[in-house]
Amino acid sequence: MMREHHPFSQSILLAGFIMLLLSLLLPWWGSYGVLKQQAQQVHTQLTLSAAPTLDNSTPFISTVSTTPLPHETHAWWYGQLAGNQHYSQGDTELYYRLITRPATVLWLSISVPLMLVTLILFGALYRRFARGYHAESGHLRRIILDPNAATTSHSHPLAGLVLDLHHDFKHQLDTVKQQLHIAQQQSFQDNLTLLGNRFAFSRDLALLLNGENQLASHTLMIVRAASLQDINIGHGFQAGDQYLLDIVKIIRKTTQSELTAQIYRLSGTDIAVLFNGQCEPLAQRLGERLKQELSHYQHIHELACAAYIGFTQVLAGQKAEHVLTRADLALAQAQSDEPNSWALVLRQADEDSLGETQWRQRLQAMLDDNQVLLQVQPVHIYKPQMPGYNEIYTRFPNASGGTYPASTVFAMLQRLNMSMLFEQKIIERILHQIGQSTLSEQRWAINLTPTSLQLNSFLIWLERTLLKDPAITSKLVFELDEQVLQHQLVTAKRLLDVIRSCGARYAVSRFGRGYGSFRLLKEIKPDYVKLEGALVRQLAQDHTSQQFTRMIVDLAQRLGCAVIAEGVETAEQKILLESMHIDGIQGYLIAKPMDFADFKAL
């Protein structure tokens, strides 16, 4: 805004420079004219004289000679008039110079005063302008920095505009602050349960661990909703969400007497609670109470297990990863016991491996006795020319006749370095079952764990296995989670190249978590794209999700990918997806997972 004054200040400087130049040139031009007139008089005198002669007493002449005069720098500012002059008439040759001093004195006597007057005049004008300019710019600067500094003594035309901008900016800033506060609160809140999320948990745990009171004792309890995945598959995602809300309600009921309890949802299955107080008495009191409530809930809803509970202590100065490792070990020990059990781990010692030892024995027994169960959930395909698509799930039976939560089993497999053995065993069982199946025109989807991407030995084994029977391999579709692919894209491409080169196909499951999905689609160009169940659940209520889904379907089909929607549970979702020309739908509305031996394709 203040730069608007600069052209005027430049005009003053330019006018001053021009006046200085005129003060110098105009007197010079006058003195030059006087000198030129003197030269004409001398020339006229020589022309009219019958015998032209000159001497040093001749007016306006400084030097006379009959021979050429030497070249000297003499009053160079008058150019040729101040130089050597030559006159020739008959045999007479004259060389002379004009007197330039009077003309120079005349020039300077006029020019110097004029220049001084010009400098004083324009200097005063510029100084006055500069003072006003600096006063106005300083006032504007103060208003910009502090609108309360505005005074009536300065009526700058931009001051009102600056104040208006300040008011608008303050209003916008207040609005943004309010929105940021709301967004910050939402960023620390889980959307489903309205509990604090893992970011809030990490923040609050760090505050406890970095506290100055080294004697303060706190307790961490983690409740793992063991049946979430089974409920999602067997009864649908809505039932799974309700199951989680019920578990949270039980936790709130059990911990309501503990005034310091802070509850968080860490992940899909894990609910964490932080307490002030000694760990052992809290664990004994709350563990038994929670176990009773969870067992009652398990009985009413006919679940294999409602949840497992792990306790550990939190002391200032400890590292967060050590606290979480102990809590995880406590959960592992609880999961190796009867349903809804709780366990306490105060410190890591030799006895902490007890839970892992039991898990290793049970997992090894599953391998040796071929106890892994296979279930199938079909996809309803809309295009007659497309082969049927059936996703295969694995179930892990426990000693009480139920099944272990799949997430728990895979977590323990990874911890015990048994993931590859189980992955190989499951794939071999599936290939054997497909070989015996009479459904020759069907395709069978196998889920691969993230561990598969990290092991070169698994890639070698998989390639050799798939090349043994090309007919069966051509019916296979290997599914990989979108989030896993995005985080391990380089190693994933190696696995996908092996799958493609052997004649099998691959799919991206849980697709559509953001606009980064489109970049992944371009990178790997899968045969099938399976829409994220959470995206499907939002279709009926969220027009943005509908537009996003239409974009995915359109782009994927243009790239030659078939699009399948997972987690379809209502007729309204089905109708919306059909209107988008989706290739297939999968979910509880279509069919429940069933044993492979009893499966008949849609």
Coordinates of C-alpha atoms in Angstrom, one line a residue:
M1 CA 0.0 0.0 0.0
M2 CA 2.8 2.5 0.9
R3 CA 4.4 1.9 -2.5
E4 CA 1.8 4.1 -4.1
H5 CA 3.8 7.2 -2.9
H6 CA 7.0 6.1 -4.7
P7 CA 6.2 7.5 -8.2
F8 CA 5.7 11.0 -6.7
S9 CA 9.1 10.9 -4.9
Q10 CA 10.7 9.7 -8.1
S11 CA 9.0 12.6 -10.0
I12 CA 10.6 15.1 -7.5
L13 CA 14.0 13.6 -8.0
L14 CA 13.6 13.6 -11.8
A15 CA 12.4 17.2 -11.9
G16 CA 15.3 18.2 -9.7
F17 CA 17.7 16.5 -12.0
I18 CA 16.2 18.1 -15.1
M19 CA 16.4 21.6 -13.5
L20 CA 20.0 21.0 -12.6
L21 CA 20.7 20.0 -16.1
L22 CA 19.0 23.1 -17.5
S23 CA 20.8 25.3 -15.0
L24 CA 24.0 23.9 -16.4
L25 CA 23.2 23.8 -20.1
L26 CA 21.2 27.0 -20.7
P27 CA 23.9 29.4 -19.4
W28 CA 26.5 27.3 -21.3
W29 CA 24.4 27.7 -24.5
G30 CA 24.3 31.5 -23.9
S31 CA 28.1 31.7 -23.4
Y32 CA 28.6 29.5 -26.4
G33 CA 26.5 32.0 -28.5
V34 CA 28.6 34.9 -27.2
L35 CA 31.8 33.1 -28.2
K36 CA 30.4 32.2 -31.6
Q37 CA 29.5 35.8 -32.2
Q38 CA 33.0 36.9 -31.4
A39 CA 34.4 34.4 -33.8
Q40 CA 32.1 35.8 -36.6
Q41 CA 33.3 39.3 -35.8
V42 CA 37.0 38.3 -36.2
H43 CA 36.2 36.4 -39.4
T44 CA 34.3 39.5 -40.8
Q45 CA 37.2 41.8 -39.9
L46 CA 39.7 39.6 -41.7
T47 CA 37.4 39.3 -44.8
L48 CA 36.8 43.0 -45.2
S49 CA 40.5 43.9 -44.7
A50 CA 42.6 44.3 -48.0
A51 CA 45.6 43.1 -46.1
P52 CA 44.4 40.9 -43.3
T53 CA 46.6 41.0 -40.3
L54 CA 46.1 40.0 -36.7
D55 CA 48.1 40.4 -33.5
N56 CA 47.7 39.8 -29.8
S57 CA 46.1 43.2 -29.3
T58 CA 43.3 42.3 -31.7
P59 CA 40.0 42.0 -29.7
F60 CA 38.9 38.4 -28.9
I61 CA 42.2 36.9 -30.0
S62 CA 44.5 35.2 -27.5
T63 CA 47.2 33.7 -29.8
V64 CA 48.2 34.5 -33.5
S65 CA 50.7 32.7 -35.7
T66 CA 51.5 32.4 -39.4
T67 CA 52.4 28.7 -38.8
P68 CA 50.1 26.0 -37.5
L69 CA 49.6 26.1 -33.8
P70 CA 50.2 23.1 -31.6
H71 CA 47.1 21.1 -30.6
E72 CA 46.3 21.7 -26.9
T73 CA 43.3 20.9 -24.8
H74 CA 41.8 24.4 -24.3
A75 CA 38.3 25.0 -23.0
W76 CA 37.1 21.7 -24.4
W77 CA 33.5 22.4 -23.3
Y78 CA 33.2 24.8 -26.3
G79 CA 34.4 22.2 -28.8
Q80 CA 35.9 23.5 -32.1
L81 CA 35.4 27.3 -31.2
A82 CA 38.0 26.9 -28.4
G83 CA 40.4 25.1 -30.7
N84 CA 42.9 26.3 -33.4
Q85 CA 41.3 28.6 -36.1
H86 CA 42.7 29.0 -39.7
Y87 CA 42.2 31.8 -42.1
S88 CA 43.6 31.8 -45.7
Q89 CA 43.4 34.6 -48.3
G90 CA 45.8 34.6 -51.3
D91 CA 49.3 34.0 -49.9
T92 CA 48.3 35.0 -46.5
E93 CA 48.0 32.2 -43.9
L94 CA 46.9 33.0 -40.4
Y95 CA 46.4 30.7 -37.4
Y96 CA 44.8 32.0 -34.2
R97 CA 42.8 31.1 -31.1
L98 CA 39.9 32.9 -29.5
I99 CA 39.8 34.2 -25.9
T100 CA 37.4 31.8 -24.0
R101 CA 37.8 32.9 -20.5
P102 CA 35.2 35.7 -20.5
A103 CA 32.6 33.3 -22.0
T104 CA 33.5 30.7 -19.4
V105 CA 33.2 33.2 -16.5
L106 CA 29.9 34.4 -17.9
W107 CA 28.6 30.7 -18.1
L108 CA 29.7 29.8 -14.5
S109 CA 28.5 33.1 -13.0
I110 CA 25.0 32.3 -14.1
S111 CA 25.1 28.5 -13.9
V112 CA 26.5 28.0 -10.4
P113 CA 23.9 30.2 -8.6
L114 CA 21.1 28.6 -10.6
M115 CA 22.3 25.1 -9.7
L116 CA 22.6 26.0 -6.0
V117 CA 19.1 27.5 -6.0
T118 CA 17.8 24.4 -7.7
L119 CA 19.5 22.0 -5.2
I120 CA 18.2 24.0 -2.2
L121 CA 14.6 24.2 -3.7
F122 CA 14.2 20.6 -4.7
G123 CA 16.1 19.4 -1.6
A124 CA 13.6 21.2 0.6
L125 CA 10.7 19.8 -1.4
Y126 CA 12.0 16.3 -1.2
R127 CA 12.8 16.6 2.5
R128 CA 9.3 17.8 3.2
F129 CA 7.8 15.0 1.1
A130 CA 10.0 12.4 2.8
R131 CA 8.9 13.6 6.3
G132 CA 5.3 13.3 5.3
Y133 CA 5.8 10.0 3.6
H134 CA 7.7 8.5 6.6
A135 CA 5.0 9.9 8.9
E136 CA 2.2 8.3 6.9
S137 CA 4.1 5.1 6.3
G138 CA 5.0 4.8 9.9
H139 CA 1.3 5.4 10.8
L140 CA 0.2 2.7 8.4
R141 CA 2.8 0.3 9.7
R142 CA 1.6 0.9 13.2
I143 CA -2.0 0.3 12.1
I144 CA -0.9 -2.9 10.3
L145 CA 0.8 -4.2 13.4
D146 CA -1.7 -2.8 15.9
P147 CA -5.1 -1.6 14.7
N148 CA -5.6 0.1 18.1
A149 CA -2.8 2.5 17.2
A150 CA -5.1 4.3 14.7
T151 CA -5.6 8.1 15.5
T152 CA -7.7 10.8 14.0
S153 CA -4.7 13.0 13.4
H154 CA -3.7 10.9 10.4
S155 CA -6.4 10.7 7.7
H156 CA -4.5 8.6 5.2
P157 CA -6.9 7.2 2.6
L158 CA -5.5 3.7 3.1
A159 CA -5.9 3.7 6.9
G160 CA -9.6 2.8 6.7
L161 CA -8.9 0.0 4.3
V162 CA -6.2 -1.4 6.6
L163 CA -8.6 -1.3 9.6
D164 CA -11.3 -3.1 7.6
L165 CA -8.8 -5.7 6.5
H166 CA -7.7 -6.1 10.2
H167 CA -11.3 -6.6 11.2
D168 CA -11.9 -9.2 8.4
F169 CA -8.6 -10.9 9.2
K170 CA -9.4 -11.1 12.9
H171 CA -12.9 -12.6 12.2
Q172 CA -11.3 -15.1 9.8
L173 CA -8.6 -15.9 12.3
D174 CA -11.2 -16.5 15.1
T175 CA -13.1 -18.8 12.7
V176 CA -10.0 -20.7 11.8
K177 CA -9.0 -21.1 15.4
Q178 CA -12.4 -22.4 16.2
Q179 CA -12.3 -24.8 13.3
L180 CA -8.8 -25.9 14.3
H181 CA -9.9 -26.5 17.9
I182 CA -12.8 -28.6 16.6
A183 CA -10.5 -30.5 14.2
Q184 CA -8.0 -31.1 16.9
Q185 CA -10.6 -32.5 19.2
Q186 CA -11.9 -34.7 16.3
S187 CA -8.3 -35.8 15.4
F188 CA -8.0 -37.2 19.0
Q189 CA -11.4 -38.9 18.9
D190 CA -12.5 -42.3 17.5
N191 CA -15.4 -41.9 15.2
L192 CA -17.3 -45.0 16.2
T193 CA -16.9 -45.1 20.0
L194 CA -16.3 -41.4 20.5
L195 CA -13.4 -42.4 22.8
G196 CA -9.9 -41.0 22.6
N197 CA -8.0 -42.6 19.7
R198 CA -4.4 -43.9 19.5
F199 CA -3.0 -40.3 19.1
A200 CA -4.7 -39.2 22.3
F201 CA -3.5 -42.4 24.0
S202 CA 0.2 -41.8 22.9
R203 CA 0.0 -38.2 24.1
D204 CA -1.4 -39.0 27.5
L205 CA 0.9 -42.0 28.0
A206 CA 3.9 -39.8 27.2
L207 CA 2.8 -37.3 29.8
L208 CA 2.7 -40.0 32.4
L209 CA 6.0 -41.5 31.5
N210 CA 7.7 -38.0 31.4
G211 CA 6.2 -36.9 34.7
E212 CA 8.4 -35.4 37.3
N213 CA 7.1 -37.6 40.1
Q214 CA 9.2 -40.7 39.9
L215 CA 7.2 -42.4 42.6
A216 CA 3.8 -42.1 40.9
S217 CA 2.3 -45.4 39.8
H218 CA -0.2 -45.8 37.0
T219 CA -1.9 -48.8 35.4
L220 CA -2.5 -49.7 31.8
M221 CA -5.3 -52.1 30.9
I222 CA -5.9 -53.2 27.3
V223 CA -9.1 -55.1 26.3
R224 CA -8.9 -57.0 23.0
A225 CA -12.3 -57.6 21.4
A226 CA -11.5 -61.1 20.3
S227 CA -14.6 -61.8 18.2
L228 CA -14.7 -58.7 16.0
Q229 CA -13.4 -60.3 12.8
D230 CA -15.6 -63.3 13.2
I231 CA -18.7 -61.1 13.7
N232 CA -17.8 -58.9 10.8
I233 CA -17.6 -62.0 8.5
G234 CA -20.4 -64.0 10.0
H235 CA -22.9 -61.3 10.7
G236 CA -21.8 -58.1 8.9
F237 CA -20.0 -54.9 9.8
Q238 CA -23.0 -53.3 11.5
A239 CA -23.1 -56.2 14.0
G240 CA -19.3 -55.8 14.4
D241 CA -19.7 -52.1 15.2
Q242 CA -22.5 -52.9 17.7
Y243 CA -20.3 -55.5 19.3
L244 CA -17.5 -53.0 19.8
L245 CA -19.9 -50.5 21.3
D246 CA -21.1 -53.2 23.7
I247 CA -17.6 -53.9 24.8
V248 CA -17.0 -50.2 25.4
K249 CA -20.2 -50.0 27.4
I250 CA -19.1 -52.9 29.6
I251 CA -15.7 -51.3 30.2
R252 CA -17.3 -48.0 31.2
K253 CA -19.7 -49.8 33.5
T254 CA -16.8 -51.7 35.2
T255 CA -14.5 -48.7 35.5
Q256 CA -17.0 -46.0 36.5
S257 CA -15.9 -46.3 40.1
E258 CA -12.3 -45.4 39.1
L259 CA -12.5 -41.6 38.8
T260 CA -9.1 -41.4 37.0
A261 CA -9.9 -43.9 34.3
Q262 CA -9.3 -42.6 30.7
I263 CA -10.5 -44.8 27.9
Y264 CA -9.1 -45.0 24.3
R265 CA -9.6 -47.1 21.2
L266 CA -6.2 -48.0 20.0
S267 CA -7.1 -50.0 16.9
G268 CA -10.0 -52.1 15.5
T269 CA -10.0 -54.5 18.4
D270 CA -8.0 -52.9 21.2
I271 CA -9.5 -50.7 23.9
A272 CA -7.0 -49.1 26.4
V273 CA -7.6 -47.7 29.8
L274 CA -5.2 -45.6 31.9
F275 CA -5.6 -45.4 35.7
N276 CA -3.8 -43.7 38.5
G277 CA -2.8 -46.2 41.2
Q278 CA -1.0 -49.4 42.0
C279 CA -1.3 -52.0 39.2
E280 CA -1.8 -55.3 41.2
P281 CA -4.8 -54.4 43.3
L282 CA -6.4 -52.6 40.3
A283 CA -5.8 -55.6 38.1
Q284 CA -7.2 -58.1 40.7
R285 CA -10.3 -56.0 41.3
L286 CA -11.1 -54.9 37.7
G287 CA -9.9 -58.1 36.0
E288 CA -12.4 -60.3 37.9
R289 CA -15.2 -57.8 37.5
L290 CA -14.6 -57.5 33.7
K291 CA -14.3 -61.2 33.3
Q292 CA -17.7 -61.8 34.8
E293 CA -19.3 -59.1 32.7
L294 CA -17.7 -60.4 29.5
S295 CA -18.6 -64.0 30.2
H296 CA -22.2 -62.9 30.7
Y297 CA -22.1 -61.1 27.4
Q298 CA -20.5 -64.1 25.7
H299 CA -23.2 -66.4 26.9
I300 CA -26.0 -64.1 25.8
H301 CA -24.6 -63.6 22.3
E302 CA -23.3 -67.1 21.9
L303 CA -19.7 -66.1 21.2
A304 CA -16.5 -68.1 21.5
C305 CA -15.0 -65.3 23.5
A306 CA -16.1 -61.7 24.2
A307 CA -12.6 -60.2 25.0
Y308 CA -9.3 -60.7 26.6
I309 CA -7.7 -58.3 29.2
G310 CA -4.1 -57.5 29.8
F311 CA -2.7 -55.3 32.7
T312 CA 0.8 -53.8 33.2
Q313 CA 2.2 -51.0 35.3
V314 CA 3.3 -47.6 34.1
L315 CA 6.1 -45.7 35.9
A316 CA 7.7 -42.4 35.1
G317 CA 10.9 -42.8 33.3
Q318 CA 10.0 -46.0 31.4
K319 CA 9.9 -46.2 27.6
A320 CA 6.5 -46.4 25.9
E321 CA 7.5 -49.4 23.8
H322 CA 8.4 -51.3 26.9
V323 CA 5.1 -50.6 28.5
L324 CA 3.2 -51.6 25.4
T325 CA 5.3 -54.8 25.0
R326 CA 4.4 -55.9 28.5
A327 CA 0.7 -55.1 27.9
D328 CA 0.9 -57.2 24.7
L329 CA 2.5 -60.1 26.6
A330 CA -0.2 -59.9 29.2
L331 CA -2.8 -60.2 26.4
A332 CA -0.9 -63.2 24.9
Q333 CA -1.0 -64.9 28.3
A334 CA -4.7 -64.2 28.7
Q335 CA -5.5 -65.5 25.2
S336 CA -3.7 -68.8 26.0
D337 CA -6.1 -69.3 28.9
E338 CA -9.9 -69.7 29.0
P339 CA -12.2 -67.2 27.2
N340 CA -12.5 -63.7 28.7
S341 CA -9.4 -64.2 30.9
W342 CA -7.1 -61.5 32.2
A343 CA -3.4 -61.5 32.9
L344 CA -0.9 -59.2 34.6
V345 CA 2.7 -58.5 33.6
L346 CA 4.6 -56.2 35.9
R347 CA 8.0 -56.7 34.4
Q348 CA 9.7 -58.6 31.6
A349 CA 11.4 -61.7 33.1
D350 CA 11.9 -65.4 32.2
E351 CA 8.4 -66.2 33.4
D352 CA 6.9 -63.8 30.8
S353 CA 7.6 -66.4 28.1
L354 CA 5.1 -68.8 29.5
G355 CA 2.3 -67.5 27.4
E356 CA 4.4 -67.6 24.2
T357 CA 5.5 -71.2 25.0
Q358 CA 1.9 -72.3 25.3
W359 CA 1.0 -70.5 22.1
R360 CA 3.9 -72.2 20.2
Q361 CA 2.8 -75.6 21.4
R362 CA -0.8 -75.1 20.3
L363 CA 0.1 -73.5 16.9
Q364 CA 2.5 -76.4 16.2
A365 CA -0.2 -78.9 17.1
M366 CA -2.5 -77.2 14.5
L367 CA 0.2 -77.7 11.9
D368 CA 1.0 -81.3 12.8
D369 CA -2.7 -82.3 13.1
N370 CA -3.9 -80.4 10.1
Q371 CA -6.5 -78.5 12.2
V372 CA -6.8 -75.3 10.1
L373 CA -10.4 -75.0 8.9
L374 CA -11.4 -73.4 5.6
Q375 CA -14.6 -71.4 4.9
V376 CA -15.8 -69.8 1.7
Q377 CA -17.9 -66.7 1.1
P378 CA -19.1 -66.3 -2.5
V379 CA -19.4 -63.1 -4.5
H380 CA -22.5 -62.3 -6.5
I381 CA -21.2 -61.6 -10.1
Y382 CA -23.4 -59.5 -12.4
K383 CA -21.7 -60.2 -15.7
P384 CA -22.5 -63.6 -17.1
Q385 CA -19.1 -63.8 -19.0
M386 CA -17.2 -63.4 -15.7
P387 CA -16.2 -66.6 -13.7
G388 CA -17.5 -66.9 -10.2
Y389 CA -15.4 -65.4 -7.4
N390 CA -15.2 -67.0 -3.9
E391 CA -13.1 -65.8 -1.0
I392 CA -11.5 -68.3 1.3
Y393 CA -11.2 -67.7 5.0
T394 CA -9.1 -69.6 7.6
R395 CA -10.4 -70.6 11.1
F396 CA -8.2 -71.8 14.0
P397 CA -10.0 -74.2 16.4
N398 CA -9.3 -74.1 20.1
A399 CA -9.5 -76.8 22.8
S400 CA -13.0 -75.8 23.9
G401 CA -14.6 -76.4 20.5
G402 CA -14.6 -72.8 19.4
T403 CA -12.1 -70.9 17.3
Y404 CA -9.3 -68.4 18.2
P405 CA -9.7 -64.9 16.8
A406 CA -7.8 -64.8 13.5
S407 CA -6.1 -61.5 14.4
T408 CA -4.7 -63.0 17.6
V409 CA -3.4 -66.1 15.8
F410 CA -1.7 -64.1 13.1
A411 CA -0.2 -61.7 15.7
M412 CA 1.3 -64.7 17.6
L413 CA 2.5 -66.3 14.4
Q414 CA 4.5 -63.2 13.5
R415 CA 5.9 -62.9 17.0
L416 CA 6.9 -66.6 17.1
N417 CA 8.4 -66.5 13.5
M418 CA 5.9 -69.1 12.3
S419 CA 4.0 -67.0 9.8
M420 CA 5.6 -68.6 6.7
L421 CA 4.9 -72.2 7.9
F422 CA 1.3 -71.4 8.4
E423 CA 1.0 -69.5 5.1
Q424 CA 2.4 -72.5 3.3
K425 CA 0.2 -74.9 5.1
I426 CA -2.9 -72.9 4.4
I427 CA -2.1 -72.5 0.7
E428 CA -1.4 -76.2 0.3
R429 CA -4.7 -77.0 1.9
I430 CA -6.5 -74.6 -0.4
L431 CA -4.9 -76.0 -3.5
H432 CA -5.8 -79.5 -2.4
Q433 CA -9.4 -78.6 -1.8
I434 CA -9.7 -76.8 -5.2
G435 CA -8.2 -79.8 -6.9
Q436 CA -11.0 -81.9 -5.5
S437 CA -13.8 -79.4 -6.2
T438 CA -16.2 -80.0 -9.1
L439 CA -16.7 -76.2 -9.5
S440 CA -14.3 -75.9 -12.5
E441 CA -15.5 -72.4 -13.7
Q442 CA -14.9 -70.7 -10.3
R443 CA -12.0 -68.5 -9.1
W444 CA -10.8 -68.8 -5.6
A445 CA -9.4 -65.9 -3.6
I446 CA -6.6 -66.4 -1.0
N447 CA -5.7 -63.7 1.4
L448 CA -1.9 -63.2 1.9
T449 CA -0.5 -61.7 5.1
P450 CA 2.0 -58.8 5.1
T451 CA 4.8 -61.2 6.2
S452 CA 4.6 -62.8 2.7
L453 CA 6.0 -59.7 1.1
Q454 CA 9.1 -59.6 3.3
L455 CA 10.4 -63.2 2.8
N456 CA 12.3 -64.1 -0.4
S457 CA 12.1 -67.7 0.7
F458 CA 8.3 -67.5 0.6
L459 CA 8.4 -66.0 -3.0
I460 CA 10.6 -68.9 -4.1
W461 CA 8.4 -71.5 -2.5
L462 CA 5.2 -69.9 -3.9
E463 CA 6.5 -69.8 -7.5
R464 CA 7.5 -73.5 -7.4
T465 CA 4.2 -74.5 -5.9
L466 CA 2.1 -72.5 -8.4
L467 CA 4.1 -73.9 -11.4
K468 CA 3.3 -77.5 -10.4
D469 CA -0.3 -77.4 -11.6
P470 CA -1.1 -74.6 -14.1
A471 CA -4.8 -75.6 -14.3
I472 CA -5.4 -75.0 -10.6
T473 CA -3.1 -71.9 -10.6
S474 CA -5.2 -70.3 -13.3
K475 CA -8.2 -70.3 -10.9
L476 CA -6.4 -68.6 -8.1
V477 CA -6.7 -64.9 -7.1
F478 CA -4.4 -63.6 -4.4
E479 CA -5.7 -60.8 -2.3
L480 CA -3.5 -58.1 -0.6
D481 CA -4.7 -55.3 1.6
E482 CA -4.4 -51.8 0.0
Q483 CA -2.6 -50.3 3.0
V484 CA 0.0 -53.1 3.0
L485 CA 0.6 -52.6 -0.7
Q486 CA 1.1 -48.8 -0.3
H487 CA 3.6 -49.2 2.5
Q488 CA 5.5 -52.0 0.9
L489 CA 5.0 -51.3 -2.8
V490 CA 8.5 -52.3 -4.0
T491 CA 8.5 -55.7 -2.4
A492 CA 4.8 -56.1 -3.3
K493 CA 5.6 -55.7 -7.0
R494 CA 8.0 -58.6 -6.8
L495 CA 5.3 -60.8 -5.3
L496 CA 2.7 -59.7 -7.9
D497 CA 5.2 -60.4 -10.7
V498 CA 5.6 -63.9 -9.4
I499 CA 1.8 -64.4 -9.2
R500 CA 1.2 -63.0 -12.7
S501 CA 4.1 -65.0 -14.3
C502 CA 2.7 -68.2 -12.9
G503 CA -0.7 -67.7 -14.4
A504 CA -2.6 -66.6 -11.3
R505 CA -4.4 -63.3 -10.7
Y506 CA -4.3 -60.8 -7.8
A507 CA -6.7 -58.4 -6.2
V508 CA -6.4 -55.3 -4.0
S509 CA -8.7 -55.7 -0.9
R510 CA -10.1 -52.9 1.3
F511 CA -9.6 -50.5 -1.6
G512 CA -10.6 -46.8 -1.5
R513 CA -9.2 -45.3 1.7
G514 CA -8.2 -42.1 -0.1
Y515 CA -7.1 -40.5 -3.3
G516 CA -3.8 -42.3 -3.0
S517 CA -5.8 -45.4 -4.0
F518 CA -5.8 -44.1 -7.6
R519 CA -2.1 -43.9 -7.7
L520 CA -1.8 -47.5 -6.5
L521 CA -4.3 -48.6 -9.1
K522 CA -2.1 -47.1 -11.8
E523 CA 1.1 -48.7 -10.3
I524 CA 0.0 -52.3 -10.1
K525 CA -3.2 -52.7 -12.3
P526 CA -4.8 -55.6 -10.4
D527 CA -7.3 -58.0 -11.9
Y528 CA -9.8 -57.3 -9.2
V529 CA -10.5 -54.3 -6.9
K530 CA -12.4 -55.0 -3.7
L531 CA -14.0 -51.8 -2.2
E532 CA -13.4 -51.1 1.5
G533 CA -16.3 -52.3 3.6
A534 CA -16.4 -49.0 5.5
L535 CA -16.8 -47.1 2.2
V536 CA -19.8 -49.3 1.3
R537 CA -21.4 -48.8 4.7
Q538 CA -21.4 -45.0 4.2
L539 CA -22.9 -45.1 0.7
A540 CA -26.6 -44.6 1.7
Q541 CA -25.9 -41.6 4.0
D542 CA -22.9 -39.9 2.3
H543 CA -23.1 -38.5 -1.2
T544 CA -19.4 -37.9 -1.2
S545 CA -18.8 -41.6 -0.7
Q546 CA -21.1 -42.3 -3.6
Q547 CA -19.2 -39.9 -5.9
F548 CA -15.9 -41.4 -4.8
T549 CA -17.1 -44.9 -5.4
R550 CA -18.4 -44.0 -8.8
M551 CA -14.9 -42.6 -9.6
I552 CA -13.2 -45.8 -8.5
V553 CA -15.6 -48.1 -10.5
D554 CA -15.3 -46.0 -13.6
L555 CA -11.5 -45.7 -13.5
A556 CA -10.9 -49.4 -12.5
Q557 CA -13.1 -50.7 -15.3
R558 CA -11.4 -48.4 -17.8
L559 CA -8.1 -50.0 -16.7
G560 CA -9.6 -53.5 -17.2
C561 CA -10.1 -54.3 -13.5
A562 CA -13.3 -55.9 -12.1
V563 CA -14.7 -54.1 -9.1
I564 CA -16.3 -56.0 -6.2
A565 CA -17.9 -54.4 -3.2
E566 CA -17.2 -56.0 0.2
G567 CA -19.4 -55.8 3.3
V568 CA -22.8 -55.4 1.5
E569 CA -25.4 -55.8 4.2
T570 CA -28.6 -53.9 3.1
A571 CA -30.8 -53.8 0.0
E572 CA -30.2 -50.1 -0.2
Q573 CA -26.5 -50.6 -0.5
K574 CA -27.0 -53.3 -3.2
I575 CA -29.3 -51.0 -5.3
L576 CA -26.9 -48.1 -5.1
L577 CA -23.9 -50.3 -6.2
E578 CA -26.0 -51.8 -9.0
S579 CA -26.7 -48.3 -10.3
M580 CA -22.9 -47.8 -10.5
H581 CA -22.6 -50.8 -12.8
I582 CA -20.4 -52.7 -10.3
D583 CA -19.1 -56.1 -11.3
G584 CA -19.9 -58.0 -8.1
I585 CA -21.0 -57.7 -4.5
Q586 CA -20.0 -59.7 -1.4
G587 CA -21.3 -59.6 2.1
Y588 CA -23.8 -60.9 4.6
L589 CA -26.7 -59.9 2.4
I590 CA -25.5 -62.3 -0.3
A591 CA -24.2 -65.3 1.7
K592 CA -22.6 -66.2 5.0
P593 CA -19.2 -67.9 5.1
M594 CA -19.6 -71.7 5.0
D595 CA -17.4 -74.7 5.2
F596 CA -15.5 -75.4 2.0
A597 CA -16.8 -79.0 1.9
D598 CA -20.4 -77.8 2.0
F599 CA -20.0 -74.9 -0.4
K600 CA -22.0 -74.6 -3.6
A601 CA -21.3 -71.7 -5.9
L602 CA -23.9 -69.0 -6.6

